[in-house]
PDB file of C-alpha atoms in Angstrom:
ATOM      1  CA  UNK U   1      92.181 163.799  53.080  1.00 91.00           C
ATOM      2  CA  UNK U   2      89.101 163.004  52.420  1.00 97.00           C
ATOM      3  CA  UNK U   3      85.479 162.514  54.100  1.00 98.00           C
ATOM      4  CA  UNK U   4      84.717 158.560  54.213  1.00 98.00           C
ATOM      5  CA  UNK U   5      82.521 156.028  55.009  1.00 98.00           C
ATOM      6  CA  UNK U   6      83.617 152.250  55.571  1.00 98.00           C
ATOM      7  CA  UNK U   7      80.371 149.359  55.354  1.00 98.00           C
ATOM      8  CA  UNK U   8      81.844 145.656  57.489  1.00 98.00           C
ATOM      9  CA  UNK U   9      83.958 145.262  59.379  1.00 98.00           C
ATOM     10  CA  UNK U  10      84.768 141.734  59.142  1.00 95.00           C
ATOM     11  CA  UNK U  11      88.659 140.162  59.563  1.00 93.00           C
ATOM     12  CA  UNK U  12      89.313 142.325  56.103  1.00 97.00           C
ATOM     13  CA  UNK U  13      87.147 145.771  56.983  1.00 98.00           C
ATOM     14  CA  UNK U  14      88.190 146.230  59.894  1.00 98.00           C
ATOM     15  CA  UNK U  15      91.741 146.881  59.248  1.00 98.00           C
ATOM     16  CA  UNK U  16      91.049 148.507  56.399  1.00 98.00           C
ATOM     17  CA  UNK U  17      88.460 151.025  57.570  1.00 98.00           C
ATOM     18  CA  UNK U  18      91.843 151.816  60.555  1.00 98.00           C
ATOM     19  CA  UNK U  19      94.280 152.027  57.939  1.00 98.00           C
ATOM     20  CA  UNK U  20      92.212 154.745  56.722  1.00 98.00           C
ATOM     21  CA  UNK U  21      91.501 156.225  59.939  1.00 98.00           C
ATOM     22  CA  UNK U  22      95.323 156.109  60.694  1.00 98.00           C
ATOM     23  CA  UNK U  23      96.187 158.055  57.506  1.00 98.00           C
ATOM     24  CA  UNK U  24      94.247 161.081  58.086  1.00 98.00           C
ATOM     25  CA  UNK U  25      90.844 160.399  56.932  1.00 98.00           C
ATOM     26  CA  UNK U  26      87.428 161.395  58.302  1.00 98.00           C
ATOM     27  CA  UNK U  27      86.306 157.971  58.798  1.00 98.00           C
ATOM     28  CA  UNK U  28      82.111 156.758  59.831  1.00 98.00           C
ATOM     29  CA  UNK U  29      81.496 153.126  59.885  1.00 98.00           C
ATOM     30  CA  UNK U  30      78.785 150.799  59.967  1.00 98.00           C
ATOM     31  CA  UNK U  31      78.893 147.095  60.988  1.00 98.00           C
ATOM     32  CA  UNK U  32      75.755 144.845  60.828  1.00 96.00           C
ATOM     33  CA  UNK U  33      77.028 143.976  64.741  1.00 95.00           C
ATOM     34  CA  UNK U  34      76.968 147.016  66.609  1.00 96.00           C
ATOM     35  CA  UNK U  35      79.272 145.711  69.577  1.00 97.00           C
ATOM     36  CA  UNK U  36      81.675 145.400  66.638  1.00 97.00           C
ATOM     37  CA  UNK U  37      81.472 149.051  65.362  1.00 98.00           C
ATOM     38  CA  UNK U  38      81.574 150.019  68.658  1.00 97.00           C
ATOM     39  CA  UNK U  39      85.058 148.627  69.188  1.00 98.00           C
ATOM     40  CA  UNK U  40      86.282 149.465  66.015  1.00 98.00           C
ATOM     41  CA  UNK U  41      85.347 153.171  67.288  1.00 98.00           C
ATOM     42  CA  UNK U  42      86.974 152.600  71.267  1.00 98.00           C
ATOM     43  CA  UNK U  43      90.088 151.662  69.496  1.00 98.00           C
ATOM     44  CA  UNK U  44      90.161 153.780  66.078  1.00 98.00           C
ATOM     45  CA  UNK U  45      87.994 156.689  66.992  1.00 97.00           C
ATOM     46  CA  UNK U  46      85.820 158.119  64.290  1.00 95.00           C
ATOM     47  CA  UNK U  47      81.547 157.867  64.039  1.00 97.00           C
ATOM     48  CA  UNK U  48      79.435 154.620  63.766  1.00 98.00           C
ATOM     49  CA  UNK U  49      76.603 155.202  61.887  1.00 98.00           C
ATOM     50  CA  UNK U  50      72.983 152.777  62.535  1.00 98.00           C
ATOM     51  CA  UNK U  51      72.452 152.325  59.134  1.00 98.00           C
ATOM     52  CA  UNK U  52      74.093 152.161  55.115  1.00 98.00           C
ATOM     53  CA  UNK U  53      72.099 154.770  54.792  1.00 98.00           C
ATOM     54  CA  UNK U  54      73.507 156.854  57.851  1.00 98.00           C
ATOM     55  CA  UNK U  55      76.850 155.997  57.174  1.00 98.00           C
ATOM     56  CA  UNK U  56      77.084 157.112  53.713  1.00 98.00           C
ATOM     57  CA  UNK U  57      75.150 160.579  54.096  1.00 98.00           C
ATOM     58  CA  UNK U  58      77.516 163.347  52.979  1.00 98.00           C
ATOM     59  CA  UNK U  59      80.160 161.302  51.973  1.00 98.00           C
ATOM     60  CA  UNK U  60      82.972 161.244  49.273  1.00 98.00           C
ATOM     61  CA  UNK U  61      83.631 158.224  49.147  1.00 98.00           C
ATOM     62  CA  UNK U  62      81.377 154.790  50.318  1.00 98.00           C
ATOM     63  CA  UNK U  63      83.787 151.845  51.065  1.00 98.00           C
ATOM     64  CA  UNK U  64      82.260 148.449  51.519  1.00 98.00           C
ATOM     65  CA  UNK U  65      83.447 144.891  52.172  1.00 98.00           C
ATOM     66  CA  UNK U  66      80.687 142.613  53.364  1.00 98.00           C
ATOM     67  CA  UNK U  67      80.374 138.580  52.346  1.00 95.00           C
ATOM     68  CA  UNK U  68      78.780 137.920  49.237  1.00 97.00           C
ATOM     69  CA  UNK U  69      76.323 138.913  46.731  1.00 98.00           C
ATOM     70  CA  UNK U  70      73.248 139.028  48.447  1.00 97.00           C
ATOM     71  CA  UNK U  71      74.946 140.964  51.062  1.00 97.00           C
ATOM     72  CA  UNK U  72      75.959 143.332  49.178  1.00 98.00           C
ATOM     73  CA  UNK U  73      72.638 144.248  47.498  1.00 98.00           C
ATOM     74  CA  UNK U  74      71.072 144.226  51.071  1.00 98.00           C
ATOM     75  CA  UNK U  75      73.459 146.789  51.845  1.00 98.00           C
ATOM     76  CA  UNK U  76      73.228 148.803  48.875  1.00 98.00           C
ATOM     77  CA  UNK U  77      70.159 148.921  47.355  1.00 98.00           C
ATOM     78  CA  UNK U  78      68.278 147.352  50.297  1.00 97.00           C
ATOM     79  CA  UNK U  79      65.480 148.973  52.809  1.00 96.00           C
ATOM     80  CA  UNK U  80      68.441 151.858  54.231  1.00 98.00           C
ATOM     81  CA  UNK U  81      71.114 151.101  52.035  1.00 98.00           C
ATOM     82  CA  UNK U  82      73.643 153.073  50.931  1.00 98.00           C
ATOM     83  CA  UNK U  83      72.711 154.168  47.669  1.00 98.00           C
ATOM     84  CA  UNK U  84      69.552 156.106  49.552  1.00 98.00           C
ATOM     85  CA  UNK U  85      71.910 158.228  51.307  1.00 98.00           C
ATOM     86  CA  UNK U  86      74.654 158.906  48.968  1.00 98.00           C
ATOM     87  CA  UNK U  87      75.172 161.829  47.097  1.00 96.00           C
ATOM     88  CA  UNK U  88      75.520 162.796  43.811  1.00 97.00           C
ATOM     89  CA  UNK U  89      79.172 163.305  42.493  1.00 98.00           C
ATOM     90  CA  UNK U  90      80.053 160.681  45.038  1.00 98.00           C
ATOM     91  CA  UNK U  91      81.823 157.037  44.767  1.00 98.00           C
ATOM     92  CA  UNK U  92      81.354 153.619  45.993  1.00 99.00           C
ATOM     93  CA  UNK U  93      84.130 151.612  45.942  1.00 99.00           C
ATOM     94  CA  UNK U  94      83.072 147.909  46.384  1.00 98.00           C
ATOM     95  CA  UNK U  95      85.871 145.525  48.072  1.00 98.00           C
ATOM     96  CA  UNK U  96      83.774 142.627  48.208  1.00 98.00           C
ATOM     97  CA  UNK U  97      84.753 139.104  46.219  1.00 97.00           C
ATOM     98  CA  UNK U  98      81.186 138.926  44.373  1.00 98.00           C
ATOM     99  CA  UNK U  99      79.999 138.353  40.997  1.00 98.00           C
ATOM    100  CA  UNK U 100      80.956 140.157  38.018  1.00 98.00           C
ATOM    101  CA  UNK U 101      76.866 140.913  37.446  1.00 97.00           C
ATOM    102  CA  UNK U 102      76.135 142.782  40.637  1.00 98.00           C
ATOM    103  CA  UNK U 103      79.105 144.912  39.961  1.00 98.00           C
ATOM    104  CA  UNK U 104      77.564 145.777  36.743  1.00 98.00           C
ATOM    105  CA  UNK U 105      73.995 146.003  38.284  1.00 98.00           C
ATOM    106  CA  UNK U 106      75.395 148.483  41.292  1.00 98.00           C
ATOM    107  CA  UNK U 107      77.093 150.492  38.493  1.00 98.00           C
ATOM    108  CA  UNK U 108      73.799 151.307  36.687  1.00 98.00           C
ATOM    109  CA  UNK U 109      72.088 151.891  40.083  1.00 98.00           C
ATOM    110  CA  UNK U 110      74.750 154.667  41.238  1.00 98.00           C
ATOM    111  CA  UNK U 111      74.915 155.670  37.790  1.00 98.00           C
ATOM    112  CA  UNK U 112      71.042 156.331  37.684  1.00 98.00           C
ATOM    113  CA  UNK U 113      71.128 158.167  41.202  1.00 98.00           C
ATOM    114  CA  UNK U 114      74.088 160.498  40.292  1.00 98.00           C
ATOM    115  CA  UNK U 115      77.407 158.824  41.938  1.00 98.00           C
ATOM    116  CA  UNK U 116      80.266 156.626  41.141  1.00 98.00           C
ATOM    117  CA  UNK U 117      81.011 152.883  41.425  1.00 98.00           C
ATOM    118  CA  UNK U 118      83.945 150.799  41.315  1.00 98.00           C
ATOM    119  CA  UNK U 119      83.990 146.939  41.861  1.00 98.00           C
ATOM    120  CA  UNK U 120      87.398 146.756  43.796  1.00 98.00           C
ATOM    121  CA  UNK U 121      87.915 143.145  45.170  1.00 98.00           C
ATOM    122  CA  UNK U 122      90.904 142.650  47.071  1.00 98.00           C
ATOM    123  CA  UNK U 123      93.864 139.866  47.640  1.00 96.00           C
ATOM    124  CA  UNK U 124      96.385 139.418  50.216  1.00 93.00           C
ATOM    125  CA  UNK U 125      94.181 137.759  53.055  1.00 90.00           C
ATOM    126  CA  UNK U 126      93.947 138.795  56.888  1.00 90.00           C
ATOM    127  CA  UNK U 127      97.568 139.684  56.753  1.00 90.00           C
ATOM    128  CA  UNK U 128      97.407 141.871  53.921  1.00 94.00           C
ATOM    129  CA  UNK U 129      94.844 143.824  55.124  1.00 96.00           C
ATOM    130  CA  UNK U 130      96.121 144.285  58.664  1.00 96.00           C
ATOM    131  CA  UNK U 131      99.320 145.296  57.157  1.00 97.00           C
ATOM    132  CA  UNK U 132      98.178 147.859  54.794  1.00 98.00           C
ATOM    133  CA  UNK U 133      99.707 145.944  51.905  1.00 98.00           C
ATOM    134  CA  UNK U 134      96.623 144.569  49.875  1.00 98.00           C
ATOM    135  CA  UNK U 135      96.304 143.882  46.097  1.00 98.00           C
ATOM    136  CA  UNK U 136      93.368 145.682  44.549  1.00 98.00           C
ATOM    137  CA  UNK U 137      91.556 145.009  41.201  1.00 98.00           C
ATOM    138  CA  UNK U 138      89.207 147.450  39.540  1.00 98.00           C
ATOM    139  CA  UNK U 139      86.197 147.763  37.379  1.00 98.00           C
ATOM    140  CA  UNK U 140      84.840 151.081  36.230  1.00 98.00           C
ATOM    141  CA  UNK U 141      85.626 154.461  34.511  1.00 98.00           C
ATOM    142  CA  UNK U 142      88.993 155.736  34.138  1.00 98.00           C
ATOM    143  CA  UNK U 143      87.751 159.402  35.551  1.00 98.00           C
ATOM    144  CA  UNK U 144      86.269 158.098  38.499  1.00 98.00           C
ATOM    145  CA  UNK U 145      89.087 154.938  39.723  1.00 98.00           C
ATOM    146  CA  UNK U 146      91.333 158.167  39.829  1.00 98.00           C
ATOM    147  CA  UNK U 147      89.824 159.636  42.299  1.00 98.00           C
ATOM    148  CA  UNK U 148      89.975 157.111  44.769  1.00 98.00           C
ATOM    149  CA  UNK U 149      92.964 155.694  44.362  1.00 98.00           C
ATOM    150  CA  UNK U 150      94.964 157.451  46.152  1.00 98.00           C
ATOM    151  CA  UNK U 151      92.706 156.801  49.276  1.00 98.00           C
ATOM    152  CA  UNK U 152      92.564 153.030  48.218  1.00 98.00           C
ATOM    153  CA  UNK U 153      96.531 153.427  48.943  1.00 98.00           C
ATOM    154  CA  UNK U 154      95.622 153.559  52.616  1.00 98.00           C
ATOM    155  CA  UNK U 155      95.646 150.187  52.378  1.00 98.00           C
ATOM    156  CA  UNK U 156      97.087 148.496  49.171  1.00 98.00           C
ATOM    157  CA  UNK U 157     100.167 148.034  47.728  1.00 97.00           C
ATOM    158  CA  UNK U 158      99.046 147.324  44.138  1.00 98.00           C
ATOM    159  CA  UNK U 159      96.136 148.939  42.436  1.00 98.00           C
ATOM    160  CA  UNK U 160      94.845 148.935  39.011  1.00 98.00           C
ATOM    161  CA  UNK U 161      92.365 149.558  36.991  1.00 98.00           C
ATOM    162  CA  UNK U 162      91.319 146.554  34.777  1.00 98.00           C
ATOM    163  CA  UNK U 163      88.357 148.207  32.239  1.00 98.00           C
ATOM    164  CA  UNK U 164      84.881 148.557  32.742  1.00 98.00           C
ATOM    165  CA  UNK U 165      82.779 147.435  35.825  1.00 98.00           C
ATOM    166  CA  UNK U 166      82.551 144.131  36.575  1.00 98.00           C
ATOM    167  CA  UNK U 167      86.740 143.707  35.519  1.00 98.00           C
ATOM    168  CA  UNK U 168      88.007 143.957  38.847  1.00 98.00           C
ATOM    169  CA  UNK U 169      85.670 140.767  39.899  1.00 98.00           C
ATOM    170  CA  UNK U 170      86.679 139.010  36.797  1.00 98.00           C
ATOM    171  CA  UNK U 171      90.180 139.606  37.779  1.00 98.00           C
ATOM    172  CA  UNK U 172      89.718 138.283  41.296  1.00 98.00           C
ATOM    173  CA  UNK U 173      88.147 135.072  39.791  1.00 98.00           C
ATOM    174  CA  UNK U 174      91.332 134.287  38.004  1.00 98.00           C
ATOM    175  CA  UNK U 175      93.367 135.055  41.387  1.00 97.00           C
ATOM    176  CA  UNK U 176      91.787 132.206  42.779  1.00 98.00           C
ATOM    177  CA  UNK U 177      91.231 129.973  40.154  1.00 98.00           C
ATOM    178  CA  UNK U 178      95.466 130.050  40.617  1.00 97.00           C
ATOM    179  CA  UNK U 179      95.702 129.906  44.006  1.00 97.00           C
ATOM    180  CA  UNK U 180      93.113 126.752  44.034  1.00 98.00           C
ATOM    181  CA  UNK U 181      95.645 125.012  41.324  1.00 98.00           C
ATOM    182  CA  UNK U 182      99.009 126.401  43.443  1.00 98.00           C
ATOM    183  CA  UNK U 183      97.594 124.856  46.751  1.00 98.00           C
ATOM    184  CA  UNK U 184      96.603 121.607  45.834  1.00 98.00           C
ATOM    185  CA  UNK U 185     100.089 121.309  43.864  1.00 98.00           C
ATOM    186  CA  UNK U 186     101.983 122.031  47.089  1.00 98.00           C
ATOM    187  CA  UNK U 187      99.662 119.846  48.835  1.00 98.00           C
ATOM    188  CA  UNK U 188     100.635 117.030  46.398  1.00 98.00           C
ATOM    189  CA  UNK U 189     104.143 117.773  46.710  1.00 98.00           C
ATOM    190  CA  UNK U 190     104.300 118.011  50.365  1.00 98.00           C
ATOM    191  CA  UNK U 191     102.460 114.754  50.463  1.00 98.00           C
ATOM    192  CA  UNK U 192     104.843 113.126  48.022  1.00 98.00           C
ATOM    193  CA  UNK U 193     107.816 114.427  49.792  1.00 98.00           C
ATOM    194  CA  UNK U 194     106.546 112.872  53.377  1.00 98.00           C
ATOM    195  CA  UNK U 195     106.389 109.401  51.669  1.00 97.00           C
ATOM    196  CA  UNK U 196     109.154 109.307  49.961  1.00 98.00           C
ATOM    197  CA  UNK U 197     111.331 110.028  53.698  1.00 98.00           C
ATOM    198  CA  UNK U 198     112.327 113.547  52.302  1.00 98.00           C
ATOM    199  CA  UNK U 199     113.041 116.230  55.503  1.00 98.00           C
ATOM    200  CA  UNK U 200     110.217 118.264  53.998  1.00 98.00           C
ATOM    201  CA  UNK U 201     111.763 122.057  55.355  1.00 97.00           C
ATOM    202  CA  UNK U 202     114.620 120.888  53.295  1.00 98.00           C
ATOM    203  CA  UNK U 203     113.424 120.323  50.050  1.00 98.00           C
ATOM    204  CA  UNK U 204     110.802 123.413  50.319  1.00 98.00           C
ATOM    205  CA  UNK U 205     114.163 125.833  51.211  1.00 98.00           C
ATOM    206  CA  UNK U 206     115.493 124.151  48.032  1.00 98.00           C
ATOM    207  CA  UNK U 207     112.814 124.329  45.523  1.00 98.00           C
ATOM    208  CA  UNK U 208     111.439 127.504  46.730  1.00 98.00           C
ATOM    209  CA  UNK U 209     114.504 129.229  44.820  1.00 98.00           C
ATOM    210  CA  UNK U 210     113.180 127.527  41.572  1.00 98.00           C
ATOM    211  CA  UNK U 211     110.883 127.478  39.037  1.00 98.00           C
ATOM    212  CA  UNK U 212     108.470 125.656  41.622  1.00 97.00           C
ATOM    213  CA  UNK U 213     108.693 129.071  44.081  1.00 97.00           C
ATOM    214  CA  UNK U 214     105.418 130.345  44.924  1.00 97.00           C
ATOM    215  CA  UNK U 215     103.948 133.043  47.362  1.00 94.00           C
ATOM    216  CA  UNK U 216     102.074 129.716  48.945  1.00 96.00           C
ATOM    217  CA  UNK U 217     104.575 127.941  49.141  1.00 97.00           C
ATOM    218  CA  UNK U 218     107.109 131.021  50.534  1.00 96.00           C
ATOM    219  CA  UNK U 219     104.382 131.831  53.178  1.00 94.00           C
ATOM    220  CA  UNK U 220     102.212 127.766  53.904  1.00 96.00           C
ATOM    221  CA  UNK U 221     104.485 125.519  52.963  1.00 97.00           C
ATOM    222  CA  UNK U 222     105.959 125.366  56.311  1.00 97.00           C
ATOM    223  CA  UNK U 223     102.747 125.233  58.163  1.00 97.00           C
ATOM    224  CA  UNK U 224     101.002 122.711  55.925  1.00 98.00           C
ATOM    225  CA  UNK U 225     103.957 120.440  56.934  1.00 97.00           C
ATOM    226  CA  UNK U 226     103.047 120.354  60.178  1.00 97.00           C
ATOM    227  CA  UNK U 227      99.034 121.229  59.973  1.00 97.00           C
ATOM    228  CA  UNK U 228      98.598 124.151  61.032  1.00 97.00           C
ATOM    229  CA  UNK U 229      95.375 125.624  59.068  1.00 97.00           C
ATOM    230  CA  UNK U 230      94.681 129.081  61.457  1.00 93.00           C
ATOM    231  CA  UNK U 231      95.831 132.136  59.105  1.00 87.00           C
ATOM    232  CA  UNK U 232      92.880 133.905  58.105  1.00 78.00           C
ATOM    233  CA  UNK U 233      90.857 133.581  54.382  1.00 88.00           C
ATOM    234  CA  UNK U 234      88.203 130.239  55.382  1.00 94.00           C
ATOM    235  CA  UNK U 235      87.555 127.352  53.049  1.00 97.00           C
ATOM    236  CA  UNK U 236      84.079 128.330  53.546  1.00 97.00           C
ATOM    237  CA  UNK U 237      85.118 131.655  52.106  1.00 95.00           C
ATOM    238  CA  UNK U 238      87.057 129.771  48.718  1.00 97.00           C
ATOM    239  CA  UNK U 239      84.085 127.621  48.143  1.00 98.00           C
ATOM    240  CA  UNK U 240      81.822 130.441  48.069  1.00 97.00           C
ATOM    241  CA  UNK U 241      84.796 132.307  45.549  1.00 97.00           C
ATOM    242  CA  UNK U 242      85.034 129.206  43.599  1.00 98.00           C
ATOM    243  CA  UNK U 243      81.378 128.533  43.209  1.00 98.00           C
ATOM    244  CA  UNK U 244      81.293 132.560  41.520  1.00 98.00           C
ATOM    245  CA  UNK U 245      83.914 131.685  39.556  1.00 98.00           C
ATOM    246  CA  UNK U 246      82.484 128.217  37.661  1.00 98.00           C
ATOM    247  CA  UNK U 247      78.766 130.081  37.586  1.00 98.00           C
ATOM    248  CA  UNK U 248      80.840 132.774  35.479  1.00 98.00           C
ATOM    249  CA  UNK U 249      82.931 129.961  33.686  1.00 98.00           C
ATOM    250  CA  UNK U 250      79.921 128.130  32.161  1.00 98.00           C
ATOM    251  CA  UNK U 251      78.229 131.966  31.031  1.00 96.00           C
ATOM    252  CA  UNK U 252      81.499 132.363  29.208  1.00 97.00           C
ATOM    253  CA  UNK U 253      82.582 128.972  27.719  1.00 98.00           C
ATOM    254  CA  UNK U 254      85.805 128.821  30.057  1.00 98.00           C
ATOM    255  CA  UNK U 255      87.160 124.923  30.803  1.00 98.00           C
ATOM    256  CA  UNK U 256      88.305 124.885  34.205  1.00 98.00           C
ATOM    257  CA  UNK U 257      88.454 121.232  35.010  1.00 98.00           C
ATOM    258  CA  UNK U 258      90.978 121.360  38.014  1.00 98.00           C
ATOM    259  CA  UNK U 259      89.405 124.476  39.366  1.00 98.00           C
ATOM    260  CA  UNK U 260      86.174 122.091  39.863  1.00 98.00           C
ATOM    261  CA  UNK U 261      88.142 119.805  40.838  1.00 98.00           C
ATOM    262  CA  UNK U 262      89.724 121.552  43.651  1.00 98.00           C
ATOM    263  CA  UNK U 263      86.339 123.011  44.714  1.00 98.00           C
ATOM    264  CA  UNK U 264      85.387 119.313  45.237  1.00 98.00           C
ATOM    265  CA  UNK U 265      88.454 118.746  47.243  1.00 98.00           C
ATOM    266  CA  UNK U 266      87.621 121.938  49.536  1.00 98.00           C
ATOM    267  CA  UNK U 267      84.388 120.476  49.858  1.00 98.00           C
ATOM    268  CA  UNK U 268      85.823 117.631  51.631  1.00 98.00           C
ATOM    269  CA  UNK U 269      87.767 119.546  53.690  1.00 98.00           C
ATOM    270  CA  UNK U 270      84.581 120.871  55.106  1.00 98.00           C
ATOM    271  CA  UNK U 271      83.422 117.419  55.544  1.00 97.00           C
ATOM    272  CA  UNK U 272      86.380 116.677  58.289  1.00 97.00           C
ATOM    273  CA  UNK U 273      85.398 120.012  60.066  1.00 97.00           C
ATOM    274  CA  UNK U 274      87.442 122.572  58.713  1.00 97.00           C
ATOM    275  CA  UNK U 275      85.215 125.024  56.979  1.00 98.00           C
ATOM    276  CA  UNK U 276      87.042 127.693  58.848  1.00 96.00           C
ATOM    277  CA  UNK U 277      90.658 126.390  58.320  1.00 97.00           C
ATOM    278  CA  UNK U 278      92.507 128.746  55.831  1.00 96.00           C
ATOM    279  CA  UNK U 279      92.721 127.392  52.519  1.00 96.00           C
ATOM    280  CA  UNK U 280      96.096 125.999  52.801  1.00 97.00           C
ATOM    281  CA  UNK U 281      93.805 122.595  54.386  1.00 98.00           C
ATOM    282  CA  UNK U 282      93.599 121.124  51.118  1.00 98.00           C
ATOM    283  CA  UNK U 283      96.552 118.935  52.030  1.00 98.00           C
ATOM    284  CA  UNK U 284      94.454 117.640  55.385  1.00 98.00           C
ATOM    285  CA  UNK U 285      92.720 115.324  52.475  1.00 97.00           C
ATOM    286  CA  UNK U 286      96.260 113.797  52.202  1.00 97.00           C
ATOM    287  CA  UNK U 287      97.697 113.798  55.485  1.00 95.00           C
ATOM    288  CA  UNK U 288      96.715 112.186  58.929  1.00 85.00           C
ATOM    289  CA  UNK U 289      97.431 114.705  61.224  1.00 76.00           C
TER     290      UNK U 289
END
């Protein structure tokens, strides 16, 4: 077991910071909202700490999910972050979807003070992480990823080192740049199949066990049918995913014309009011609900 800290405890930290808690380990959080830590605490016991700082004194391990970039340096590197209080010989493991750049600045930082770091973005949504069954993809050195995966377990069902830091973000960027091309495809389909006078439930139970069979369309395909757009990652949250990904596309020469294209789409999404529908919406372009 060992001695951890957790940093947010938004719809993905919080169950992960309890699945950690429920599986033995000395858990101290900190949540930008108090009232939030404080429930996290009522319900999963543990510490709540007032600051990054606080939380990650003494620590093994420094878990973090928080929103983007900018929140991540603020909560790292900013006035009480993290990397003040951490120790050396210890490792922060960075869940956040963010660029492949701050995971390589935040490695030199805890490199220079003495301590770990591993980019460790995560996929799997609200579900995953409530259910303990996330995917996780790594950046960093070989010696130190072994030492926390077996705590990353807590919560994952799939973890793996990619190669240096910054490879778990790049791997996350190609995670959505297929989900953006998967969803819009269903959203097509489903579209297609409407107009044409197909019973929709039908023809998804029938293509589902062929080459066309996706996790999307296993788990949304159902519920974009009938517009329902409540279960969990936000289109605000894609857009903000997507933007990361075509900022590292045109660094690296990558084409990714439907991937911009889809990011255009989401942007109209948010346009009809549903920055906060899941990202399955991309079909409420097509359909009149």
């Amino acid at each position: 077991m060992a001695k951890v800290a957790f940093l947010g405890l938004g719809v993905m930290g919080y169950p992960m910071a309890g699945h950690l808690k429920a599986k033995g380990h000395d858990v101290t959080i900190y949540n930008r909202n108090p009232a939030k830590a404080q429930a996290w605490v009522a319900q999963h016991g543990g510490v709540s700490a007032p600051t990054p700082a606080d939380a990650a004194k003494g620590q093994e391990i420094v878990f973090c999910c928080v929103g983007n970039d900018d929140d991540l340096r603020s909560v790292t590197i900013g006035e009480n972050g993290a990397f003040s209080g951490m120790e050396k010989g210890a490792i922060f493991v960075d869940h956040t979807t963010a660029s492949a750049n701050v995971a390589r600045e935040l490695e030199a930082a805890a490199k220079a003070g003495g301590f770990g770091f591993v980019d460790a973005p995560v996929s799997g949504g609200q579900a995953g992480a409530e259910n303990g069954v996330l995917t996780v993809m790594c950046g960093g050195e070989q010696a130190t990823y072994a030492k926390v995966e077996p705590v990353i377990a807590a919560f994952a069902r799939m973890c793996k080192l990619m190669g240096p830091a910054g490879s778990g973000q790049l791997t996350k960027m190609v995670n959505q740049i297929c989900i953006a091309g998967l969803v819009q495809g269903l959203s097509e389909g489903i579209h297609f199949a409407k107009r044409s006078g197909l019973d929709v439930e039908a023809m998804l139970e029938v293509i589902s066990k062929g080459a066309a069979g996706s996790w999307q369309m296993d788990n949304r395909g159902k519920t974009m049918n009938i517009g329902k757009f409540d279960y969990g990652f936000a289109v605000d949250w894609m857009r903000k995913d997507l933007g990361i990904v075509l900022d590292e596309a045109r660094r690296n020469g990558a084409q990714l014309p439907v991937t911009a294209l889809v990011d255009q789409f989401y942007s109209e999404v948010q346009k009809l009011g549903g920055s906060r529908w899941d990202t399955s919406s991309l079909i409420a372009r097509l359909e009149d609900y």
